[in-house]
């Protein structure tokens, strides 16, 4: 033991204060969990008592009904088409928007702050909720689904892109300005070459996101494979459901793989 | 000195010459295929019906029905509880997955690959598809939503955890082993202190995503504010949808801000 | 001719960048501006193409006060004033040719430049400029594959393609090793003599300033504290400009190996 008055007394490895804080945080997290799991009827007890439901469903999914695949494929392709169109349109619109949101190109906060604010708001709205609203306006079909995907991915893409633009090397921009280039030329010669690979990469990433999102848009009548999935589940036709799940799984894995390979080569 | 020497043409291999054309043709083919086979009912999109809906829906969306505020906030609270329960479950259950998938922890190629594949497989499915299955299994209640959130989150958190574990400083582990520490001691003194802040940070980040995901689970009966969205849109009660939108935007934004602050302090 | 008449510059944060500058630079001169970092060298030369805007006085180029220029006149001015930077400021992912041809931007319509539609004369000029700094063989390489010295030569070629009357060089050799530095300075000097382009270079190495300059301007704390032909300059002059003894770090060492 240390005996000098000014020395801190040894109280174990960590100080009491740290111990107290960690315990308090721990108790709050666990306590709140107990509360929420009871409130949402999702405690471990519920999991135990509900296990038969899961087992029954899992059993009834097999064997998948393979011949149903021919009905699923056209819907899958429609889903992919929705994602392709939405990603393309969102990518085109995101270019001017991200340029306007970049503080290094448009230092005037009255330009970039409002644009960013709108994009931030768009990103918080779930795509399926947008789809519901557009179905209300345009009626059921792929069009409201595409619109929902465009708006949601626009927010995402614009954010990724303006952050990239803000991180570019400003030196070439100065050089182009110094040799008499105007704003368009500065963008074409100094900004675009620096951000193009990332732009394509983000576009592919957003395409992946859109494929996943478009799978479920059919739940609310906005086109694609989700319609079949919802239908078959509500008819309790589980072998067909399993067929759809397998097809979704394979196509998502393939798309992610291709997209990842391209993105790796880009940067 | 000749004033007019043109620069020599760039030497390219045949593949380099062909590449832009090949890429162009592939892209063109994809777009032609997409736009010729997608069935957008333009007659419905640009119809009298649409104009009527637009003039009815849009103004109502922007004049939220405040009388429903209590009801909406109650369900938003349930949504947050669901997200919390699901995220915390996943944050804990993802830990073994993370360790099994990390090459520096488990020196068994088969286990590594199997866990990585399991995590990838989970991530191929949107939460809403999982929720649809669980609603079929345990009935339309928040429990189904919580399980969907938990499983979906394990896919992402397990992958991120394994990356964190693979990036830790193994010298510390080696030093402890050299001191004669056993496996459990190495875990608690060498590994956990290195990974805790990042694990927490990722779990909180995932909570942000799960809050967004939980808001829509109710659309297929898995609890939370989404339940109300379905009712309101079926009844064409657009001013209530407007209020729900507003609440989602504000709550999601607040949670993002708080979570970003906490994560900044953690790492 | 470039004339500074009582030019001052105060930055928005209150820092005095330039204080009552009065100098005159004649056509074809090779002027080296020396001073410690923060002395205002960079601000001085960036005023000439208005990358920074002086807040007081008059700055005349060929008898026109450029401080009164609007954006159109400014772009026209900049096509006649080439600039070389410490970090070369090339677009790293673009090819050498694309970087060099961008010297013609000020002379090319926006649409034409977006689609790379340059007249044959411009392409030939860009190529000729690259030949003059001995780097034409790298024509289609990506700029970030070149060494620092090579990138700075590409930057000189870009400026030559601009066909300027004035070249400004802001610490062009600060990021280079001694032999490469001499090479770059030699090219600048050659271009200055062959094309009779007024050249103003910022340097902080005293031996380089002595070797290449016709005339030396010394700056300290935003003021011109020395101005005279290189023949009148000696070590004591530099000590006066720097306000301290000359140290080893003030010399680049090495010699021209070309």
mmCIF file with all atom_site columns, N, CA, C and O in Angstrom, chain A residues 169-172 174-186 188-190 193-194 197 266-267, chain C residues 46 49 51 75 78 81 85 87 89-94 98 102 105-106 108 110 113-114 116 118 158 162:
data_model
loop_
_atom_site.group_PDB
_atom_site.id
_atom_site.type_symbol
_atom_site.label_atom_id
_atom_site.label_alt_id
_atom_site.label_comp_id
_atom_site.label_asym_id
_atom_site.label_entity_id
_atom_site.label_seq_id
_atom_site.pdbx_PDB_ins_code
_atom_site.Cartn_x
_atom_site.Cartn_y
_atom_site.Cartn_z
_atom_site.occupancy
_atom_site.B_iso_or_equiv
_atom_site.pdbx_formal_charge
_atom_site.auth_seq_id
_atom_site.auth_comp_id
_atom_site.auth_asym_id
_atom_site.auth_atom_id
_atom_site.pdbx_PDB_model_num
ATOM 1   N N  . UNK A 1 169 ? -9.227  16.932 -54.983 1.00 0.00 ? 169 UNK A N  1
ATOM 2   C CA . UNK A 1 169 ? -8.052  17.800 -54.989 1.00 0.00 ? 169 UNK A CA 1
ATOM 3   C C  . UNK A 1 169 ? -8.442  19.127 -55.654 1.00 0.00 ? 169 UNK A C  1
ATOM 4   O O  . UNK A 1 169 ? -8.824  19.144 -56.817 1.00 0.00 ? 169 UNK A O  1
ATOM 5   N N  . UNK A 1 170 ? -8.343  20.231 -54.907 1.00 0.00 ? 170 UNK A N  1
ATOM 6   C CA . UNK A 1 170 ? -8.776  21.519 -55.438 1.00 0.00 ? 170 UNK A CA 1
ATOM 7   C C  . UNK A 1 170 ? -7.716  22.162 -56.323 1.00 0.00 ? 170 UNK A C  1
ATOM 8   O O  . UNK A 1 170 ? -7.988  23.132 -57.022 1.00 0.00 ? 170 UNK A O  1
ATOM 9   N N  . UNK A 1 171 ? -6.494  21.645 -56.286 1.00 0.00 ? 171 UNK A N  1
ATOM 10  C CA . UNK A 1 171 ? -5.402  22.281 -57.039 1.00 0.00 ? 171 UNK A CA 1
ATOM 11  C C  . UNK A 1 171 ? -5.662  22.374 -58.540 1.00 0.00 ? 171 UNK A C  1
ATOM 12  O O  . UNK A 1 171 ? -5.483  23.444 -59.121 1.00 0.00 ? 171 UNK A O  1
ATOM 13  N N  . UNK A 1 172 ? -6.091  21.275 -59.193 1.00 0.00 ? 172 UNK A N  1
ATOM 14  C CA . UNK A 1 172 ? -6.344  21.395 -60.634 1.00 0.00 ? 172 UNK A CA 1
ATOM 15  C C  . UNK A 1 172 ? -7.434  22.422 -60.946 1.00 0.00 ? 172 UNK A C  1
ATOM 16  O O  . UNK A 1 172 ? -7.377  23.080 -61.989 1.00 0.00 ? 172 UNK A O  1
ATOM 17  N N  . UNK A 1 174 ? -7.931  25.205 -59.399 1.00 0.00 ? 174 UNK A N  1
ATOM 18  C CA . UNK A 1 174 ? -7.260  26.497 -59.398 1.00 0.00 ? 174 UNK A CA 1
ATOM 19  C C  . UNK A 1 174 ? -6.501  26.700 -60.709 1.00 0.00 ? 174 UNK A C  1
ATOM 20  O O  . UNK A 1 174 ? -6.526  27.781 -61.301 1.00 0.00 ? 174 UNK A O  1
ATOM 21  N N  . UNK A 1 175 ? -5.860  25.611 -61.168 1.00 0.00 ? 175 UNK A N  1
ATOM 22  C CA . UNK A 1 175 ? -5.070  25.723 -62.394 1.00 0.00 ? 175 UNK A CA 1
ATOM 23  C C  . UNK A 1 175 ? -5.960  26.038 -63.590 1.00 0.00 ? 175 UNK A C  1
ATOM 24  O O  . UNK A 1 175 ? -5.615  26.880 -64.426 1.00 0.00 ? 175 UNK A O  1
ATOM 25  N N  . UNK A 1 176 ? -7.113  25.357 -63.682 1.00 0.00 ? 176 UNK A N  1
ATOM 26  C CA . UNK A 1 176 ? -8.003  25.613 -64.822 1.00 0.00 ? 176 UNK A CA 1
ATOM 27  C C  . UNK A 1 176 ? -8.558  27.038 -64.742 1.00 0.00 ? 176 UNK A C  1
ATOM 28  O O  . UNK A 1 176 ? -8.636  27.739 -65.757 1.00 0.00 ? 176 UNK A O  1
ATOM 29  N N  . UNK A 1 177 ? -8.917  27.464 -63.527 1.00 0.00 ? 177 UNK A N  1
ATOM 30  C CA . UNK A 1 177 ? -9.398  28.842 -63.379 1.00 0.00 ? 177 UNK A CA 1
ATOM 31  C C  . UNK A 1 177 ? -8.309  29.823 -63.799 1.00 0.00 ? 177 UNK A C  1
ATOM 32  O O  . UNK A 1 177 ? -8.578  30.796 -64.491 1.00 0.00 ? 177 UNK A O  1
ATOM 33  N N  . UNK A 1 178 ? -7.075  29.525 -63.385 1.00 0.00 ? 178 UNK A N  1
ATOM 34  C CA . UNK A 1 178 ? -5.979  30.452 -63.660 1.00 0.00 ? 178 UNK A CA 1
ATOM 35  C C  . UNK A 1 178 ? -5.683  30.524 -65.146 1.00 0.00 ? 178 UNK A C  1
ATOM 36  O O  . UNK A 1 178 ? -5.120  31.504 -65.619 1.00 0.00 ? 178 UNK A O  1
ATOM 37  N N  . UNK A 1 179 ? -6.042  29.479 -65.923 1.00 0.00 ? 179 UNK A N  1
ATOM 38  C CA . UNK A 1 179 ? -5.765  29.572 -67.353 1.00 0.00 ? 179 UNK A CA 1
ATOM 39  C C  . UNK A 1 179 ? -6.983  30.088 -68.109 1.00 0.00 ? 179 UNK A C  1
ATOM 40  O O  . UNK A 1 179 ? -7.022  30.032 -69.327 1.00 0.00 ? 179 UNK A O  1
ATOM 41  N N  . UNK A 1 180 ? -7.995  30.586 -67.386 1.00 0.00 ? 180 UNK A N  1
ATOM 42  C CA . UNK A 1 180 ? -9.100  31.266 -68.036 1.00 0.00 ? 180 UNK A CA 1
ATOM 43  C C  . UNK A 1 180 ? -10.313 30.399 -68.297 1.00 0.00 ? 180 UNK A C  1
ATOM 44  O O  . UNK A 1 180 ? -11.175 30.780 -69.061 1.00 0.00 ? 180 UNK A O  1
ATOM 45  N N  . UNK A 1 181 ? -10.389 29.212 -67.680 1.00 0.00 ? 181 UNK A N  1
ATOM 46  C CA . UNK A 1 181 ? -11.551 28.349 -67.890 1.00 0.00 ? 181 UNK A CA 1
ATOM 47  C C  . UNK A 1 181 ? -12.764 28.877 -67.145 1.00 0.00 ? 181 UNK A C  1
ATOM 48  O O  . UNK A 1 181 ? -12.630 29.462 -66.075 1.00 0.00 ? 181 UNK A O  1
ATOM 49  N N  . UNK A 1 182 ? -13.970 28.670 -67.712 1.00 0.00 ? 182 UNK A N  1
ATOM 50  C CA . UNK A 1 182 ? -15.177 29.083 -67.007 1.00 0.00 ? 182 UNK A CA 1
ATOM 51  C C  . UNK A 1 182 ? -15.701 27.932 -66.145 1.00 0.00 ? 182 UNK A C  1
ATOM 52  O O  . UNK A 1 182 ? -15.120 26.847 -66.123 1.00 0.00 ? 182 UNK A O  1
ATOM 53  N N  . UNK A 1 183 ? -16.816 28.173 -65.430 1.00 0.00 ? 183 UNK A N  1
ATOM 54  C CA . UNK A 1 183 ? -17.283 27.180 -64.456 1.00 0.00 ? 183 UNK A CA 1
ATOM 55  C C  . UNK A 1 183 ? -17.543 25.815 -65.096 1.00 0.00 ? 183 UNK A C  1
ATOM 56  O O  . UNK A 1 183 ? -17.146 24.780 -64.564 1.00 0.00 ? 183 UNK A O  1
ATOM 57  N N  . UNK A 1 184 ? -18.204 25.806 -66.279 1.00 0.00 ? 184 UNK A N  1
ATOM 58  C CA . UNK A 1 184 ? -18.481 24.537 -66.941 1.00 0.00 ? 184 UNK A CA 1
ATOM 59  C C  . UNK A 1 184 ? -17.191 23.796 -67.272 1.00 0.00 ? 184 UNK A C  1
ATOM 60  O O  . UNK A 1 184 ? -17.099 22.583 -67.142 1.00 0.00 ? 184 UNK A O  1
ATOM 61  N N  . UNK A 1 185 ? -16.184 24.560 -67.734 1.00 0.00 ? 185 UNK A N  1
ATOM 62  C CA . UNK A 1 185 ? -14.923 23.921 -68.104 1.00 0.00 ? 185 UNK A CA 1
ATOM 63  C C  . UNK A 1 185 ? -14.193 23.401 -66.872 1.00 0.00 ? 185 UNK A C  1
ATOM 64  O O  . UNK A 1 185 ? -13.560 22.348 -66.914 1.00 0.00 ? 185 UNK A O  1
ATOM 65  N N  . UNK A 1 186 ? -14.294 24.155 -65.773 1.00 0.00 ? 186 UNK A N  1
ATOM 66  C CA . UNK A 1 186 ? -13.679 23.685 -64.532 1.00 0.00 ? 186 UNK A CA 1
ATOM 67  C C  . UNK A 1 186 ? -14.300 22.348 -64.142 1.00 0.00 ? 186 UNK A C  1
ATOM 68  O O  . UNK A 1 186 ? -13.602 21.381 -63.805 1.00 0.00 ? 186 UNK A O  1
ATOM 69  N N  . UNK A 1 188 ? -15.884 20.182 -66.105 1.00 0.00 ? 188 UNK A N  1
ATOM 70  C CA . UNK A 1 188 ? -15.598 19.126 -67.072 1.00 0.00 ? 188 UNK A CA 1
ATOM 71  C C  . UNK A 1 188 ? -14.148 18.660 -67.002 1.00 0.00 ? 188 UNK A C  1
ATOM 72  O O  . UNK A 1 188 ? -13.862 17.487 -67.174 1.00 0.00 ? 188 UNK A O  1
ATOM 73  N N  . UNK A 1 189 ? -13.222 19.578 -66.769 1.00 0.00 ? 189 UNK A N  1
ATOM 74  C CA . UNK A 1 189 ? -11.804 19.216 -66.846 1.00 0.00 ? 189 UNK A CA 1
ATOM 75  C C  . UNK A 1 189 ? -11.189 18.880 -65.497 1.00 0.00 ? 189 UNK A C  1
ATOM 76  O O  . UNK A 1 189 ? -10.241 18.110 -65.437 1.00 0.00 ? 189 UNK A O  1
ATOM 77  N N  . UNK A 1 190 ? -11.672 19.463 -64.413 1.00 0.00 ? 190 UNK A N  1
ATOM 78  C CA . UNK A 1 190 ? -11.010 19.240 -63.137 1.00 0.00 ? 190 UNK A CA 1
ATOM 79  C C  . UNK A 1 190 ? -11.866 18.453 -62.151 1.00 0.00 ? 190 UNK A C  1
ATOM 80  O O  . UNK A 1 190 ? -11.336 17.742 -61.313 1.00 0.00 ? 190 UNK A O  1
ATOM 81  N N  . UNK A 1 193 ? -13.203 14.294 -64.072 1.00 0.00 ? 193 UNK A N  1
ATOM 82  C CA . UNK A 1 193 ? -12.224 13.202 -64.102 1.00 0.00 ? 193 UNK A CA 1
ATOM 83  C C  . UNK A 1 193 ? -11.903 12.675 -62.707 1.00 0.00 ? 193 UNK A C  1
ATOM 84  O O  . UNK A 1 193 ? -11.591 11.502 -62.539 1.00 0.00 ? 193 UNK A O  1
ATOM 85  N N  . UNK A 1 194 ? -11.987 13.529 -61.697 1.00 0.00 ? 194 UNK A N  1
ATOM 86  C CA . UNK A 1 194 ? -11.648 13.077 -60.351 1.00 0.00 ? 194 UNK A CA 1
ATOM 87  C C  . UNK A 1 194 ? -12.757 12.255 -59.712 1.00 0.00 ? 194 UNK A C  1
ATOM 88  O O  . UNK A 1 194 ? -12.492 11.444 -58.836 1.00 0.00 ? 194 UNK A O  1
ATOM 89  N N  . UNK A 1 197 ? -14.919 7.715  -61.512 1.00 0.00 ? 197 UNK A N  1
ATOM 90  C CA . UNK A 1 197 ? -14.915 6.314  -61.059 1.00 0.00 ? 197 UNK A CA 1
ATOM 91  C C  . UNK A 1 197 ? -15.816 6.103  -59.838 1.00 0.00 ? 197 UNK A C  1
ATOM 92  O O  . UNK A 1 197 ? -16.568 5.134  -59.790 1.00 0.00 ? 197 UNK A O  1
ATOM 93  N N  . UNK A 1 266 ? -12.843 -0.540 -60.817 1.00 0.00 ? 266 UNK A N  1
ATOM 94  C CA . UNK A 1 266 ? -12.971 0.881  -61.118 1.00 0.00 ? 266 UNK A CA 1
ATOM 95  C C  . UNK A 1 266 ? -11.983 1.718  -60.326 1.00 0.00 ? 266 UNK A C  1
ATOM 96  O O  . UNK A 1 266 ? -11.399 2.655  -60.841 1.00 0.00 ? 266 UNK A O  1
ATOM 97  N N  . UNK A 1 267 ? -11.846 1.400  -59.035 1.00 0.00 ? 267 UNK A N  1
ATOM 98  C CA . UNK A 1 267 ? -11.083 2.327  -58.182 1.00 0.00 ? 267 UNK A CA 1
ATOM 99  C C  . UNK A 1 267 ? -9.677  1.799  -57.918 1.00 0.00 ? 267 UNK A C  1
ATOM 100 O O  . UNK A 1 267 ? -9.460  0.617  -57.860 1.00 0.00 ? 267 UNK A O  1
ATOM 101 N N  . UNK C 2 46  ? -0.233  36.000 -57.075 1.00 0.00 ? 46  UNK C N  1
ATOM 102 C CA . UNK C 2 46  ? -1.634  35.642 -57.310 1.00 0.00 ? 46  UNK C CA 1
ATOM 103 C C  . UNK C 2 46  ? -2.524  36.865 -57.552 1.00 0.00 ? 46  UNK C C  1
ATOM 104 O O  . UNK C 2 46  ? -3.637  36.740 -58.046 1.00 0.00 ? 46  UNK C O  1
ATOM 105 N N  . UNK C 2 49  ? -2.920  37.544 -61.588 1.00 0.00 ? 49  UNK C N  1
ATOM 106 C CA . UNK C 2 49  ? -4.027  36.950 -62.350 1.00 0.00 ? 49  UNK C CA 1
ATOM 107 C C  . UNK C 2 49  ? -5.304  36.916 -61.516 1.00 0.00 ? 49  UNK C C  1
ATOM 108 O O  . UNK C 2 49  ? -6.237  36.180 -61.839 1.00 0.00 ? 49  UNK C O  1
ATOM 109 N N  . UNK C 2 51  ? -6.142  35.600 -58.718 1.00 0.00 ? 51  UNK C N  1
ATOM 110 C CA . UNK C 2 51  ? -6.619  34.477 -57.918 1.00 0.00 ? 51  UNK C CA 1
ATOM 111 C C  . UNK C 2 51  ? -6.920  34.993 -56.520 1.00 0.00 ? 51  UNK C C  1
ATOM 112 O O  . UNK C 2 51  ? -7.718  34.425 -55.793 1.00 0.00 ? 51  UNK C O  1
ATOM 113 N N  . UNK C 2 75  ? -11.424 36.410 -67.309 1.00 0.00 ? 75  UNK C N  1
ATOM 114 C CA . UNK C 2 75  ? -11.074 35.168 -68.001 1.00 0.00 ? 75  UNK C CA 1
ATOM 115 C C  . UNK C 2 75  ? -10.160 35.456 -69.182 1.00 0.00 ? 75  UNK C C  1
ATOM 116 O O  . UNK C 2 75  ? -9.239  34.715 -69.466 1.00 0.00 ? 75  UNK C O  1
ATOM 117 N N  . UNK C 2 78  ? -6.731  36.015 -67.896 1.00 0.00 ? 78  UNK C N  1
ATOM 118 C CA . UNK C 2 78  ? -6.082  34.782 -67.450 1.00 0.00 ? 78  UNK C CA 1
ATOM 119 C C  . UNK C 2 78  ? -5.578  33.932 -68.614 1.00 0.00 ? 78  UNK C C  1
ATOM 120 O O  . UNK C 2 78  ? -4.641  33.155 -68.438 1.00 0.00 ? 78  UNK C O  1
ATOM 121 N N  . UNK C 2 81  ? -2.127  35.002 -69.012 1.00 0.00 ? 81  UNK C N  1
ATOM 122 C CA . UNK C 2 81  ? -1.217  34.839 -67.874 1.00 0.00 ? 81  UNK C CA 1
ATOM 123 C C  . UNK C 2 81  ? -1.198  33.370 -67.475 1.00 0.00 ? 81  UNK C C  1
ATOM 124 O O  . UNK C 2 81  ? -2.186  32.844 -66.983 1.00 0.00 ? 81  UNK C O  1
ATOM 125 N N  . UNK C 2 85  ? 2.356   25.899 -60.445 1.00 0.00 ? 85  UNK C N  1
ATOM 126 C CA . UNK C 2 85  ? 2.120   25.781 -59.007 1.00 0.00 ? 85  UNK C CA 1
ATOM 127 C C  . UNK C 2 85  ? 3.123   24.843 -58.343 1.00 0.00 ? 85  UNK C C  1
ATOM 128 O O  . UNK C 2 85  ? 3.735   24.008 -58.999 1.00 0.00 ? 85  UNK C O  1
ATOM 129 N N  . UNK C 2 87  ? 2.448   22.335 -56.420 1.00 0.00 ? 87  UNK C N  1
ATOM 130 C CA . UNK C 2 87  ? 2.016   20.927 -56.494 1.00 0.00 ? 87  UNK C CA 1
ATOM 131 C C  . UNK C 2 87  ? 1.568   20.547 -57.903 1.00 0.00 ? 87  UNK C C  1
ATOM 132 O O  . UNK C 2 87  ? 0.755   19.653 -58.063 1.00 0.00 ? 87  UNK C O  1
ATOM 133 N N  . UNK C 2 89  ? -0.546  20.804 -59.839 1.00 0.00 ? 89  UNK C N  1
ATOM 134 C CA . UNK C 2 89  ? -1.980  21.004 -60.093 1.00 0.00 ? 89  UNK C CA 1
ATOM 135 C C  . UNK C 2 89  ? -2.463  20.407 -61.403 1.00 0.00 ? 89  UNK C C  1
ATOM 136 O O  . UNK C 2 89  ? -3.280  20.985 -62.098 1.00 0.00 ? 89  UNK C O  1
ATOM 137 N N  . UNK C 2 90  ? -1.950  19.213 -61.713 1.00 0.00 ? 90  UNK C N  1
ATOM 138 C CA . UNK C 2 90  ? -2.495  18.499 -62.860 1.00 0.00 ? 90  UNK C CA 1
ATOM 139 C C  . UNK C 2 90  ? -3.699  17.699 -62.390 1.00 0.00 ? 90  UNK C C  1
ATOM 140 O O  . UNK C 2 90  ? -3.822  17.397 -61.204 1.00 0.00 ? 90  UNK C O  1
ATOM 141 N N  . UNK C 2 91  ? -4.596  17.374 -63.329 1.00 0.00 ? 91  UNK C N  1
ATOM 142 C CA . UNK C 2 91  ? -5.671  16.439 -62.994 1.00 0.00 ? 91  UNK C CA 1
ATOM 143 C C  . UNK C 2 91  ? -5.048  15.062 -63.073 1.00 0.00 ? 91  UNK C C  1
ATOM 144 O O  . UNK C 2 91  ? -4.707  14.580 -64.148 1.00 0.00 ? 91  UNK C O  1
ATOM 145 N N  . UNK C 2 92  ? -4.870  14.422 -61.937 1.00 0.00 ? 92  UNK C N  1
ATOM 146 C CA . UNK C 2 92  ? -4.007  13.231 -61.864 1.00 0.00 ? 92  UNK C CA 1
ATOM 147 C C  . UNK C 2 92  ? -4.541  12.071 -62.679 1.00 0.00 ? 92  UNK C C  1
ATOM 148 O O  . UNK C 2 92  ? -3.789  11.282 -63.233 1.00 0.00 ? 92  UNK C O  1
ATOM 149 N N  . UNK C 2 93  ? -5.860  11.931 -62.752 1.00 0.00 ? 93  UNK C N  1
ATOM 150 C CA . UNK C 2 93  ? -6.414  10.780 -63.456 1.00 0.00 ? 93  UNK C CA 1
ATOM 151 C C  . UNK C 2 93  ? -6.478  10.998 -64.957 1.00 0.00 ? 93  UNK C C  1
ATOM 152 O O  . UNK C 2 93  ? -6.748  10.066 -65.697 1.00 0.00 ? 93  UNK C O  1
ATOM 153 N N  . UNK C 2 94  ? -6.263  12.234 -65.407 1.00 0.00 ? 94  UNK C N  1
ATOM 154 C CA . UNK C 2 94  ? -6.344  12.496 -66.842 1.00 0.00 ? 94  UNK C CA 1
ATOM 155 C C  . UNK C 2 94  ? -4.977  12.302 -67.483 1.00 0.00 ? 94  UNK C C  1
ATOM 156 O O  . UNK C 2 94  ? -3.942  12.346 -66.821 1.00 0.00 ? 94  UNK C O  1
ATOM 157 N N  . UNK C 2 98  ? -4.453  15.488 -72.237 1.00 0.00 ? 98  UNK C N  1
ATOM 158 C CA . UNK C 2 98  ? -5.676  16.159 -71.800 1.00 0.00 ? 98  UNK C CA 1
ATOM 159 C C  . UNK C 2 98  ? -5.325  17.331 -70.865 1.00 0.00 ? 98  UNK C C  1
ATOM 160 O O  . UNK C 2 98  ? -5.938  18.394 -70.931 1.00 0.00 ? 98  UNK C O  1
ATOM 161 N N  . UNK C 2 102 ? -5.731  21.441 -71.910 1.00 0.00 ? 102 UNK C N  1
ATOM 162 C CA . UNK C 2 102 ? -6.597  22.282 -71.088 1.00 0.00 ? 102 UNK C CA 1
ATOM 163 C C  . UNK C 2 102 ? -6.032  23.700 -70.986 1.00 0.00 ? 102 UNK C C  1
ATOM 164 O O  . UNK C 2 102 ? -6.732  24.608 -70.558 1.00 0.00 ? 102 UNK C O  1
ATOM 165 N N  . UNK C 2 105 ? -8.272  26.057 -72.919 1.00 0.00 ? 105 UNK C N  1
ATOM 166 C CA . UNK C 2 105 ? -9.679  26.215 -72.533 1.00 0.00 ? 105 UNK C CA 1
ATOM 167 C C  . UNK C 2 105 ? -10.196 27.636 -72.699 1.00 0.00 ? 105 UNK C C  1
ATOM 168 O O  . UNK C 2 105 ? -11.296 27.857 -73.196 1.00 0.00 ? 105 UNK C O  1
ATOM 169 N N  . UNK C 2 106 ? -9.376  28.582 -72.292 1.00 0.00 ? 106 UNK C N  1
ATOM 170 C CA . UNK C 2 106 ? -9.808  29.973 -72.373 1.00 0.00 ? 106 UNK C CA 1
ATOM 171 C C  . UNK C 2 106 ? -10.054 30.435 -73.795 1.00 0.00 ? 106 UNK C C  1
ATOM 172 O O  . UNK C 2 106 ? -10.795 31.385 -74.031 1.00 0.00 ? 106 UNK C O  1
ATOM 173 N N  . UNK C 2 108 ? -11.221 28.333 -76.142 1.00 0.00 ? 108 UNK C N  1
ATOM 174 C CA . UNK C 2 108 ? -12.121 27.373 -76.779 1.00 0.00 ? 108 UNK C CA 1
ATOM 175 C C  . UNK C 2 108 ? -13.519 27.540 -76.216 1.00 0.00 ? 108 UNK C C  1
ATOM 176 O O  . UNK C 2 108 ? -13.690 27.773 -75.022 1.00 0.00 ? 108 UNK C O  1
ATOM 177 N N  . UNK C 2 110 ? -17.167 26.680 -74.757 1.00 0.00 ? 110 UNK C N  1
ATOM 178 C CA . UNK C 2 110 ? -17.493 25.701 -73.719 1.00 0.00 ? 110 UNK C CA 1
ATOM 179 C C  . UNK C 2 110 ? -17.906 24.368 -74.323 1.00 0.00 ? 110 UNK C C  1
ATOM 180 O O  . UNK C 2 110 ? -17.386 23.313 -73.969 1.00 0.00 ? 110 UNK C O  1
ATOM 181 N N  . UNK C 2 113 ? -15.099 22.451 -75.955 1.00 0.00 ? 113 UNK C N  1
ATOM 182 C CA . UNK C 2 113 ? -14.148 21.891 -75.006 1.00 0.00 ? 113 UNK C CA 1
ATOM 183 C C  . UNK C 2 113 ? -14.739 20.683 -74.288 1.00 0.00 ? 113 UNK C C  1
ATOM 184 O O  . UNK C 2 113 ? -14.032 19.743 -73.962 1.00 0.00 ? 113 UNK C O  1
ATOM 185 N N  . UNK C 2 114 ? -16.064 20.690 -74.069 1.00 0.00 ? 114 UNK C N  1
ATOM 186 C CA . UNK C 2 114 ? -16.678 19.546 -73.383 1.00 0.00 ? 114 UNK C CA 1
ATOM 187 C C  . UNK C 2 114 ? -16.578 18.286 -74.230 1.00 0.00 ? 114 UNK C C  1
ATOM 188 O O  . UNK C 2 114 ? -16.492 17.186 -73.718 1.00 0.00 ? 114 UNK C O  1
ATOM 189 N N  . UNK C 2 116 ? -14.147 17.738 -76.471 1.00 0.00 ? 116 UNK C N  1
ATOM 190 C CA . UNK C 2 116 ? -12.769 17.561 -76.934 1.00 0.00 ? 116 UNK C CA 1
ATOM 191 C C  . UNK C 2 116 ? -12.573 17.923 -78.390 1.00 0.00 ? 116 UNK C C  1
ATOM 192 O O  . UNK C 2 116 ? -11.778 17.303 -79.085 1.00 0.00 ? 116 UNK C O  1
ATOM 193 N N  . UNK C 2 118 ? -10.935 20.105 -80.408 1.00 0.00 ? 118 UNK C N  1
ATOM 194 C CA . UNK C 2 118 ? -9.929  21.160 -80.541 1.00 0.00 ? 118 UNK C CA 1
ATOM 195 C C  . UNK C 2 118 ? -9.455  21.235 -81.974 1.00 0.00 ? 118 UNK C C  1
ATOM 196 O O  . UNK C 2 118 ? -9.250  20.203 -82.616 1.00 0.00 ? 118 UNK C O  1
ATOM 197 N N  . UNK C 2 158 ? 1.610   22.893 -70.317 1.00 0.00 ? 158 UNK C N  1
ATOM 198 C CA . UNK C 2 158 ? 0.228   23.389 -70.294 1.00 0.00 ? 158 UNK C CA 1
ATOM 199 C C  . UNK C 2 158 ? 0.217   24.912 -70.402 1.00 0.00 ? 158 UNK C C  1
ATOM 200 O O  . UNK C 2 158 ? -0.570  25.499 -71.148 1.00 0.00 ? 158 UNK C O  1
ATOM 201 N N  . UNK C 2 162 ? -0.963  27.691 -73.595 1.00 0.00 ? 162 UNK C N  1
ATOM 202 C CA . UNK C 2 162 ? -1.805  28.871 -73.409 1.00 0.00 ? 162 UNK C CA 1
ATOM 203 C C  . UNK C 2 162 ? -1.295  30.057 -74.231 1.00 0.00 ? 162 UNK C C  1
ATOM 204 O O  . UNK C 2 162 ? -1.999  31.035 -74.405 1.00 0.00 ? 162 UNK C O  1
#
